[in-house]
Amino acid sequence: MALLRKAVEAHQGGELDTAETLYRRVLQMQAGQPDALHFLGVLCHQRGRSEDAVRLIRLALRATPQHADAHNNLGNVHKESSNLAEAEACYRRALACNAHHQDALGNLTVVLEAQQRPEEARQACRTLIEQAPQLGRAHYLMGMQLRRHASEIEDVEQAVVCFRNAIRFGGSNVRALDELGVALYVLDRHDEAIGVYRDWLSREPDNPVPRHMLAACGGMAAPSRADDDYVRNVFDRFADNFDEQLLNNLAYRAPQVLVDALRPMLGLPAGVLDVLDAGCGTGLCGPLIRPYAHRLSGVDLSGGMVEKARARGGYDVLDVAELTAYLQRHPDSWDLVLSADTLVYFGDLHVVLSAACHALRLDGWLAFTLEALEGEESRTELSPSGRYQHTRRYVMDALDANGFTGVAIAPESLRKEMGAPVAGWVVLARKKESREG
């Protein structure tokens, strides 16, 4: 059908309004047309209407129950909506229709890992490599399996082999390049890690990711904070599966421990505070802090992340902007500014903390998380992960110098990396009555 082909072409070209109109026109002409139902369902999910997507793809599958692609795409909708058991069932149905469906097998690996069933996930990944030995994604997934669950140094060494194969077979696989460099650094193969990033940068001199990671591995001087283009690039790229990776694969806890630390200070939720979620990402803090908020605002440098937060809902205002400048433009605006895993991209905290103080009302609270750096001295360091770490003394000095008092810093594990907990700080501070100096 020519009209359906035009709809698919518009969809593939990113013309979603046109594609939706054409899919619906096809369905007016031929009610129940399965391809139109299927693709319209995929489009609805892309636009944040996942319930409509599930209904439409299920209708398509009534007409074509052996359609492996439709089962796989329905699984994707469930996976990205955090309905992992439903996603697994869909991928298994796709594989029952086509045992060599590579996308479904790779996706099954991901949801088994997300459900904390690593042995089953690894077996699914092995099967994928056996079926498609030159599929870059298969080797990348196996590398991630080995890295996340490394119990001995040989696991990390084997992960390096997998990431090299992912790059070899997958072309410019940015994630595999990232992971390869970090794994090499962890193995104390620093020169090789630096070589990975230098080679990458030579091929893509305008790409901020290898430039930042080269600095993180000691191949060039570390900047005082991560470049805006680096942060935007990383988080736009990971927006679609950010929650899945953090919550299910990295045991990410920063939003929960941050709000838990605030509860004694804020009392019972009364919906009276003006709150800023600074570096809101996909909006994971939103549902936790919303009961305290009269007005909940969010800001993030990544437009992709903000779109996910908008789809999650609960915010009164969402803006795409650089955090320090945004705070400086909004003096005396909030009773609480909270920031989960955002200030880890700032080495020098003085400017952003001064801006936060400027944006808070008198006696307002600032709450944030950082990655911890050992030592008694006041210093900060860019780690091979690309994030900055800070000593307790540095944080105390920076807060005191920029208008805060009543500082409380508690050690807390915020996530996992290479299968091990990442040590962090949960920091609370209150705006001083008057600025000194």
PDB file of C-alpha atoms in Angstrom, residues 39-260:
ATOM      1  CA  PHE A  39       4.172   1.135  13.555  1.00  0.00           C
ATOM      2  CA  LEU A  40       1.664   3.590  15.005  1.00  0.00           C
ATOM      3  CA  GLY A  41       2.212   1.877  18.357  1.00  0.00           C
ATOM      4  CA  VAL A  42       5.971   2.350  18.058  1.00  0.00           C
ATOM      5  CA  LEU A  43       5.412   6.013  17.187  1.00  0.00           C
ATOM      6  CA  CYS A  44       3.095   6.540  20.172  1.00  0.00           C
ATOM      7  CA  HIS A  45       5.772   5.176  22.493  1.00  0.00           C
ATOM      8  CA  GLN A  46       8.320   7.546  20.944  1.00  0.00           C
ATOM      9  CA  ARG A  47       5.965  10.390  21.802  1.00  0.00           C
ATOM     10  CA  GLY A  48       5.529   9.308  25.424  1.00  0.00           C
ATOM     11  CA  ARG A  49       2.133   7.597  24.996  1.00  0.00           C
ATOM     12  CA  SER A  50       3.212   4.125  26.027  1.00  0.00           C
ATOM     13  CA  GLU A  51      -0.231   2.877  27.080  1.00  0.00           C
ATOM     14  CA  ASP A  52      -1.523   3.627  23.581  1.00  0.00           C
ATOM     15  CA  ALA A  53       1.540   1.865  22.170  1.00  0.00           C
ATOM     16  CA  VAL A  54       0.855  -1.331  24.123  1.00  0.00           C
ATOM     17  CA  ARG A  55      -2.808  -1.345  23.032  1.00  0.00           C
ATOM     18  CA  LEU A  56      -2.005  -0.788  19.357  1.00  0.00           C
ATOM     19  CA  ILE A  57       0.801  -3.349  19.099  1.00  0.00           C
ATOM     20  CA  ARG A  58      -1.348  -5.932  20.866  1.00  0.00           C
ATOM     21  CA  LEU A  59      -4.091  -5.303  18.310  1.00  0.00           C
ATOM     22  CA  ALA A  60      -1.542  -5.849  15.538  1.00  0.00           C
ATOM     23  CA  LEU A  61      -0.454  -9.123  17.139  1.00  0.00           C
ATOM     24  CA  ARG A  62      -4.011 -10.414  17.232  1.00  0.00           C
ATOM     25  CA  ALA A  63      -3.947 -10.303  13.451  1.00  0.00           C
ATOM     26  CA  THR A  64      -0.333 -11.526  13.066  1.00  0.00           C
ATOM     27  CA  PRO A  65       0.540 -13.534  16.214  1.00  0.00           C
ATOM     28  CA  GLN A  66       3.795 -14.870  14.707  1.00  0.00           C
ATOM     29  CA  HIS A  67       5.229 -11.409  13.981  1.00  0.00           C
ATOM     30  CA  ALA A  68       8.579 -11.516  15.798  1.00  0.00           C
ATOM     31  CA  ASP A  69       9.357  -7.814  15.200  1.00  0.00           C
ATOM     32  CA  ALA A  70       6.072  -6.746  16.772  1.00  0.00           C
ATOM     33  CA  HIS A  71       6.683  -8.925  19.844  1.00  0.00           C
ATOM     34  CA  ASN A  72      10.165  -7.421  20.116  1.00  0.00           C
ATOM     35  CA  ASN A  73       8.905  -3.853  19.828  1.00  0.00           C
ATOM     36  CA  LEU A  74       6.181  -4.505  22.386  1.00  0.00           C
ATOM     37  CA  GLY A  75       8.965  -5.784  24.648  1.00  0.00           C
ATOM     38  CA  ASN A  76      10.864  -2.539  24.074  1.00  0.00           C
ATOM     39  CA  VAL A  77       7.854  -0.496  25.161  1.00  0.00           C
ATOM     40  CA  HIS A  78       7.566  -2.544  28.350  1.00  0.00           C
ATOM     41  CA  LYS A  79      11.330  -2.431  28.991  1.00  0.00           C
ATOM     42  CA  GLU A  80      11.502   1.329  28.642  1.00  0.00           C
ATOM     43  CA  SER A  81       8.452   1.639  30.895  1.00  0.00           C
ATOM     44  CA  SER A  82      10.262  -0.493  33.528  1.00  0.00           C
ATOM     45  CA  ASN A  83       7.814  -3.403  33.129  1.00  0.00           C
ATOM     46  CA  LEU A  84      10.629  -5.908  32.993  1.00  0.00           C
ATOM     47  CA  ALA A  85       8.724  -9.173  33.424  1.00  0.00           C
ATOM     48  CA  GLU A  86       6.329  -8.195  30.612  1.00  0.00           C
ATOM     49  CA  ALA A  87       9.291  -7.207  28.443  1.00  0.00           C
ATOM     50  CA  GLU A  88      10.981 -10.560  29.041  1.00  0.00           C
ATOM     51  CA  ALA A  89       7.803 -12.428  28.058  1.00  0.00           C
ATOM     52  CA  CYS A  90       7.576 -10.436  24.813  1.00  0.00           C
ATOM     53  CA  TYR A  91      11.197 -11.111  23.866  1.00  0.00           C
ATOM     54  CA  ARG A  92      10.729 -14.818  24.545  1.00  0.00           C
ATOM     55  CA  ARG A  93       7.640 -14.815  22.323  1.00  0.00           C
ATOM     56  CA  ALA A  94       9.659 -13.103  19.584  1.00  0.00           C
ATOM     57  CA  LEU A  95      12.305 -15.816  19.891  1.00  0.00           C
ATOM     58  CA  ALA A  96       9.642 -18.515  19.790  1.00  0.00           C
ATOM     59  CA  CYS A  97       8.627 -17.055  16.419  1.00  0.00           C
ATOM     60  CA  ASN A  98      12.243 -16.646  15.244  1.00  0.00           C
ATOM     61  CA  ALA A  99      14.992 -18.257  17.325  1.00  0.00           C
ATOM     62  CA  HIS A 100      17.617 -16.172  15.478  1.00  0.00           C
ATOM     63  CA  HIS A 101      16.011 -12.764  16.099  1.00  0.00           C
ATOM     64  CA  GLN A 102      19.156 -10.898  17.108  1.00  0.00           C
ATOM     65  CA  ASP A 103      17.446  -7.797  18.500  1.00  0.00           C
ATOM     66  CA  ALA A 104      15.140  -9.856  20.705  1.00  0.00           C
ATOM     67  CA  LEU A 105      18.020 -11.967  22.013  1.00  0.00           C
ATOM     68  CA  GLY A 106      20.116  -8.891  22.787  1.00  0.00           C
ATOM     69  CA  ASN A 107      17.154  -7.226  24.477  1.00  0.00           C
ATOM     70  CA  LEU A 108      16.476 -10.376  26.482  1.00  0.00           C
ATOM     71  CA  THR A 109      20.061 -10.181  27.749  1.00  0.00           C
ATOM     72  CA  VAL A 110      19.429  -6.618  28.926  1.00  0.00           C
ATOM     73  CA  VAL A 111      16.175  -7.346  30.792  1.00  0.00           C
ATOM     74  CA  LEU A 112      17.554 -10.475  32.461  1.00  0.00           C
ATOM     75  CA  GLU A 113      20.483  -8.399  33.725  1.00  0.00           C
ATOM     76  CA  ALA A 114      18.065  -5.683  34.851  1.00  0.00           C
ATOM     77  CA  GLN A 115      16.144  -8.311  36.852  1.00  0.00           C
ATOM     78  CA  GLN A 116      19.407  -9.313  38.557  1.00  0.00           C
ATOM     79  CA  ARG A 117      19.665 -12.676  36.820  1.00  0.00           C
ATOM     80  CA  PRO A 118      23.240 -12.353  35.545  1.00  0.00           C
ATOM     81  CA  GLU A 119      23.883 -16.022  34.785  1.00  0.00           C
ATOM     82  CA  GLU A 120      20.809 -16.244  32.540  1.00  0.00           C
ATOM     83  CA  ALA A 121      21.771 -12.937  30.939  1.00  0.00           C
ATOM     84  CA  ARG A 122      25.275 -14.187  30.229  1.00  0.00           C
ATOM     85  CA  GLN A 123      23.939 -17.384  28.669  1.00  0.00           C
ATOM     86  CA  ALA A 124      21.615 -15.365  26.404  1.00  0.00           C
ATOM     87  CA  CYS A 125      24.603 -13.249  25.415  1.00  0.00           C
ATOM     88  CA  ARG A 126      26.704 -16.326  24.647  1.00  0.00           C
ATOM     89  CA  THR A 127      23.906 -17.598  22.409  1.00  0.00           C
ATOM     90  CA  LEU A 128      23.816 -14.262  20.598  1.00  0.00           C
ATOM     91  CA  ILE A 129      27.583 -14.369  19.971  1.00  0.00           C
ATOM     92  CA  GLU A 130      27.301 -17.962  18.705  1.00  0.00           C
ATOM     93  CA  GLN A 131      24.538 -16.926  16.303  1.00  0.00           C
ATOM     94  CA  ALA A 132      26.130 -13.642  15.236  1.00  0.00           C
ATOM     95  CA  PRO A 133      29.907 -13.724  15.922  1.00  0.00           C
ATOM     96  CA  GLN A 134      30.461 -10.494  13.972  1.00  0.00           C
ATOM     97  CA  LEU A 135      27.704  -8.500  15.685  1.00  0.00           C
ATOM     98  CA  GLY A 136      29.315  -5.634  17.581  1.00  0.00           C
ATOM     99  CA  ARG A 137      26.407  -5.304  20.007  1.00  0.00           C
ATOM    100  CA  ALA A 138      26.785  -8.939  21.106  1.00  0.00           C
ATOM    101  CA  HIS A 139      30.409  -8.405  22.126  1.00  0.00           C
ATOM    102  CA  TYR A 140      29.568  -5.099  23.804  1.00  0.00           C
ATOM    103  CA  LEU A 141      26.843  -6.749  25.913  1.00  0.00           C
ATOM    104  CA  MET A 142      29.202  -9.552  26.921  1.00  0.00           C
ATOM    105  CA  GLY A 143      31.854  -6.993  27.852  1.00  0.00           C
ATOM    106  CA  MET A 144      29.350  -5.178  30.042  1.00  0.00           C
ATOM    107  CA  GLN A 145      28.338  -8.471  31.670  1.00  0.00           C
ATOM    108  CA  LEU A 146      31.954  -9.225  32.535  1.00  0.00           C
ATOM    109  CA  ARG A 147      32.657  -5.685  33.734  1.00  0.00           C
ATOM    110  CA  ARG A 148      29.615  -5.413  35.982  1.00  0.00           C
ATOM    111  CA  HIS A 149      30.126  -8.771  37.638  1.00  0.00           C
ATOM    112  CA  ALA A 150      33.905  -8.909  37.694  1.00  0.00           C
ATOM    113  CA  SER A 151      34.995 -11.185  40.540  1.00  0.00           C
ATOM    114  CA  GLU A 152      38.638 -11.407  39.479  1.00  0.00           C
ATOM    115  CA  ILE A 153      41.030  -9.460  37.293  1.00  0.00           C
ATOM    116  CA  GLU A 154      40.627 -11.970  34.453  1.00  0.00           C
ATOM    117  CA  ASP A 155      36.998 -10.877  34.056  1.00  0.00           C
ATOM    118  CA  VAL A 156      38.073  -7.301  33.340  1.00  0.00           C
ATOM    119  CA  GLU A 157      40.779  -8.530  30.957  1.00  0.00           C
ATOM    120  CA  GLN A 158      38.197 -10.566  29.067  1.00  0.00           C
ATOM    121  CA  ALA A 159      35.893  -7.512  29.018  1.00  0.00           C
ATOM    122  CA  VAL A 160      38.694  -5.606  27.258  1.00  0.00           C
ATOM    123  CA  VAL A 161      38.749  -8.295  24.553  1.00  0.00           C
ATOM    124  CA  CYS A 162      34.972  -8.003  24.164  1.00  0.00           C
ATOM    125  CA  PHE A 163      35.046  -4.209  23.881  1.00  0.00           C
ATOM    126  CA  ARG A 164      37.810  -4.435  21.252  1.00  0.00           C
ATOM    127  CA  ASN A 165      35.644  -6.894  19.288  1.00  0.00           C
ATOM    128  CA  ALA A 166      32.642  -4.569  19.670  1.00  0.00           C
ATOM    129  CA  ILE A 167      34.673  -1.752  18.127  1.00  0.00           C
ATOM    130  CA  ARG A 168      36.094  -4.034  15.442  1.00  0.00           C
ATOM    131  CA  PHE A 169      32.691  -5.300  14.324  1.00  0.00           C
ATOM    132  CA  GLY A 170      30.512  -2.344  15.304  1.00  0.00           C
ATOM    133  CA  GLY A 171      32.366   0.521  13.688  1.00  0.00           C
ATOM    134  CA  SER A 172      32.307   3.735  15.710  1.00  0.00           C
ATOM    135  CA  ASN A 173      30.830   2.249  18.887  1.00  0.00           C
ATOM    136  CA  VAL A 174      31.171   5.172  21.284  1.00  0.00           C
ATOM    137  CA  ARG A 175      30.016   3.216  24.317  1.00  0.00           C
ATOM    138  CA  ALA A 176      32.516   0.438  23.659  1.00  0.00           C
ATOM    139  CA  LEU A 177      35.335   2.982  23.262  1.00  0.00           C
ATOM    140  CA  ASP A 178      34.336   4.566  26.583  1.00  0.00           C
ATOM    141  CA  GLU A 179      34.221   1.228  28.360  1.00  0.00           C
ATOM    142  CA  LEU A 180      37.473   0.012  26.793  1.00  0.00           C
ATOM    143  CA  GLY A 181      39.366   3.056  28.028  1.00  0.00           C
ATOM    144  CA  VAL A 182      37.997   2.776  31.573  1.00  0.00           C
ATOM    145  CA  ALA A 183      38.652  -0.983  31.749  1.00  0.00           C
ATOM    146  CA  LEU A 184      42.241  -0.525  30.587  1.00  0.00           C
ATOM    147  CA  TYR A 185      42.776   2.155  33.229  1.00  0.00           C
ATOM    148  CA  VAL A 186      41.353  -0.120  35.936  1.00  0.00           C
ATOM    149  CA  LEU A 187      43.865  -2.768  34.838  1.00  0.00           C
ATOM    150  CA  ASP A 188      46.660  -0.184  35.302  1.00  0.00           C
ATOM    151  CA  ARG A 189      47.271  -0.243  31.562  1.00  0.00           C
ATOM    152  CA  HIS A 190      47.250   3.551  31.604  1.00  0.00           C
ATOM    153  CA  ASP A 191      49.256   4.065  28.441  1.00  0.00           C
ATOM    154  CA  GLU A 192      46.843   1.849  26.493  1.00  0.00           C
ATOM    155  CA  ALA A 193      43.849   3.751  27.893  1.00  0.00           C
ATOM    156  CA  ILE A 194      45.428   7.051  26.900  1.00  0.00           C
ATOM    157  CA  GLY A 195      46.160   5.570  23.469  1.00  0.00           C
ATOM    158  CA  VAL A 196      42.484   4.634  22.998  1.00  0.00           C
ATOM    159  CA  TYR A 197      41.347   8.192  23.709  1.00  0.00           C
ATOM    160  CA  ARG A 198      44.140   9.827  21.685  1.00  0.00           C
ATOM    161  CA  ASP A 199      43.338   7.654  18.687  1.00  0.00           C
ATOM    162  CA  TRP A 200      39.640   8.403  19.052  1.00  0.00           C
ATOM    163  CA  LEU A 201      40.315  12.132  19.371  1.00  0.00           C
ATOM    164  CA  SER A 202      42.562  12.087  16.300  1.00  0.00           C
ATOM    165  CA  ARG A 203      39.679  10.625  14.281  1.00  0.00           C
ATOM    166  CA  GLU A 204      37.053  12.919  15.829  1.00  0.00           C
ATOM    167  CA  PRO A 205      38.881  16.096  16.926  1.00  0.00           C
ATOM    168  CA  ASP A 206      35.646  17.945  17.650  1.00  0.00           C
ATOM    169  CA  ASN A 207      34.187  15.191  19.842  1.00  0.00           C
ATOM    170  CA  PRO A 208      34.207  16.358  23.500  1.00  0.00           C
ATOM    171  CA  VAL A 209      33.969  12.811  24.911  1.00  0.00           C
ATOM    172  CA  PRO A 210      37.481  11.524  24.077  1.00  0.00           C
ATOM    173  CA  ARG A 211      38.939  14.920  25.000  1.00  0.00           C
ATOM    174  CA  HIS A 212      37.403  14.763  28.477  1.00  0.00           C
ATOM    175  CA  MET A 213      38.233  11.096  28.981  1.00  0.00           C
ATOM    176  CA  LEU A 214      41.821  11.663  27.873  1.00  0.00           C
ATOM    177  CA  ALA A 215      42.107  14.195  30.705  1.00  0.00           C
ATOM    178  CA  ALA A 216      40.399  11.749  33.092  1.00  0.00           C
ATOM    179  CA  CYS A 217      43.115   9.178  32.356  1.00  0.00           C
ATOM    180  CA  GLY A 218      45.933  11.663  32.823  1.00  0.00           C
ATOM    181  CA  GLY A 219      46.707  12.175  29.127  1.00  0.00           C
ATOM    182  CA  MET A 220      46.228  15.949  29.365  1.00  0.00           C
ATOM    183  CA  ALA A 221      45.499  18.556  32.037  1.00  0.00           C
ATOM    184  CA  ALA A 222      42.149  18.160  33.774  1.00  0.00           C
ATOM    185  CA  PRO A 223      39.687  21.050  33.324  1.00  0.00           C
ATOM    186  CA  SER A 224      38.130  22.707  36.366  1.00  0.00           C
ATOM    187  CA  ARG A 225      34.777  21.232  35.327  1.00  0.00           C
ATOM    188  CA  ALA A 226      33.422  19.030  32.562  1.00  0.00           C
ATOM    189  CA  ASP A 227      32.808  20.868  29.309  1.00  0.00           C
ATOM    190  CA  ASP A 228      29.119  21.560  28.562  1.00  0.00           C
ATOM    191  CA  ASP A 229      29.386  19.773  25.223  1.00  0.00           C
ATOM    192  CA  TYR A 230      30.753  16.662  26.942  1.00  0.00           C
ATOM    193  CA  VAL A 231      27.914  16.531  29.472  1.00  0.00           C
ATOM    194  CA  ARG A 232      25.272  17.240  26.842  1.00  0.00           C
ATOM    195  CA  ASN A 233      26.701  14.615  24.490  1.00  0.00           C
ATOM    196  CA  VAL A 234      26.894  11.888  27.144  1.00  0.00           C
ATOM    197  CA  PHE A 235      23.419  12.402  28.540  1.00  0.00           C
ATOM    198  CA  ASP A 236      21.619  13.008  25.265  1.00  0.00           C
ATOM    199  CA  ARG A 237      23.136   9.739  24.069  1.00  0.00           C
ATOM    200  CA  PHE A 238      22.014   7.786  27.136  1.00  0.00           C
ATOM    201  CA  ALA A 239      18.607   9.429  27.635  1.00  0.00           C
ATOM    202  CA  ASP A 240      16.589   6.547  26.176  1.00  0.00           C
ATOM    203  CA  ASN A 241      17.975   3.884  28.524  1.00  0.00           C
ATOM    204  CA  PHE A 242      19.375   6.023  31.348  1.00  0.00           C
ATOM    205  CA  ASP A 243      16.942   4.831  34.033  1.00  0.00           C
ATOM    206  CA  GLU A 244      17.352   1.203  33.017  1.00  0.00           C
ATOM    207  CA  GLN A 245      21.143   1.420  33.217  1.00  0.00           C
ATOM    208  CA  LEU A 246      21.277   3.302  36.513  1.00  0.00           C
ATOM    209  CA  LEU A 247      18.484   1.686  38.494  1.00  0.00           C
ATOM    210  CA  ASN A 248      18.665  -1.864  37.249  1.00  0.00           C
ATOM    211  CA  ASN A 249      22.311  -2.331  36.315  1.00  0.00           C
ATOM    212  CA  LEU A 250      24.214   0.068  38.580  1.00  0.00           C
ATOM    213  CA  ALA A 251      22.011  -0.060  41.717  1.00  0.00           C
ATOM    214  CA  TYR A 252      21.705   3.742  41.595  1.00  0.00           C
ATOM    215  CA  ARG A 253      20.483   5.169  44.926  1.00  0.00           C
ATOM    216  CA  ALA A 254      21.410   8.868  44.913  1.00  0.00           C
ATOM    217  CA  PRO A 255      17.882  10.364  44.621  1.00  0.00           C
ATOM    218  CA  GLN A 256      16.482   8.152  47.378  1.00  0.00           C
ATOM    219  CA  VAL A 257      19.330   8.663  49.854  1.00  0.00           C
ATOM    220  CA  LEU A 258      19.322  12.407  49.172  1.00  0.00           C
ATOM    221  CA  VAL A 259      15.615  12.815  49.904  1.00  0.00           C
ATOM    222  CA  ASP A 260      15.866  10.474  52.908  1.00  0.00           C
TER     223      ASP A 260
END
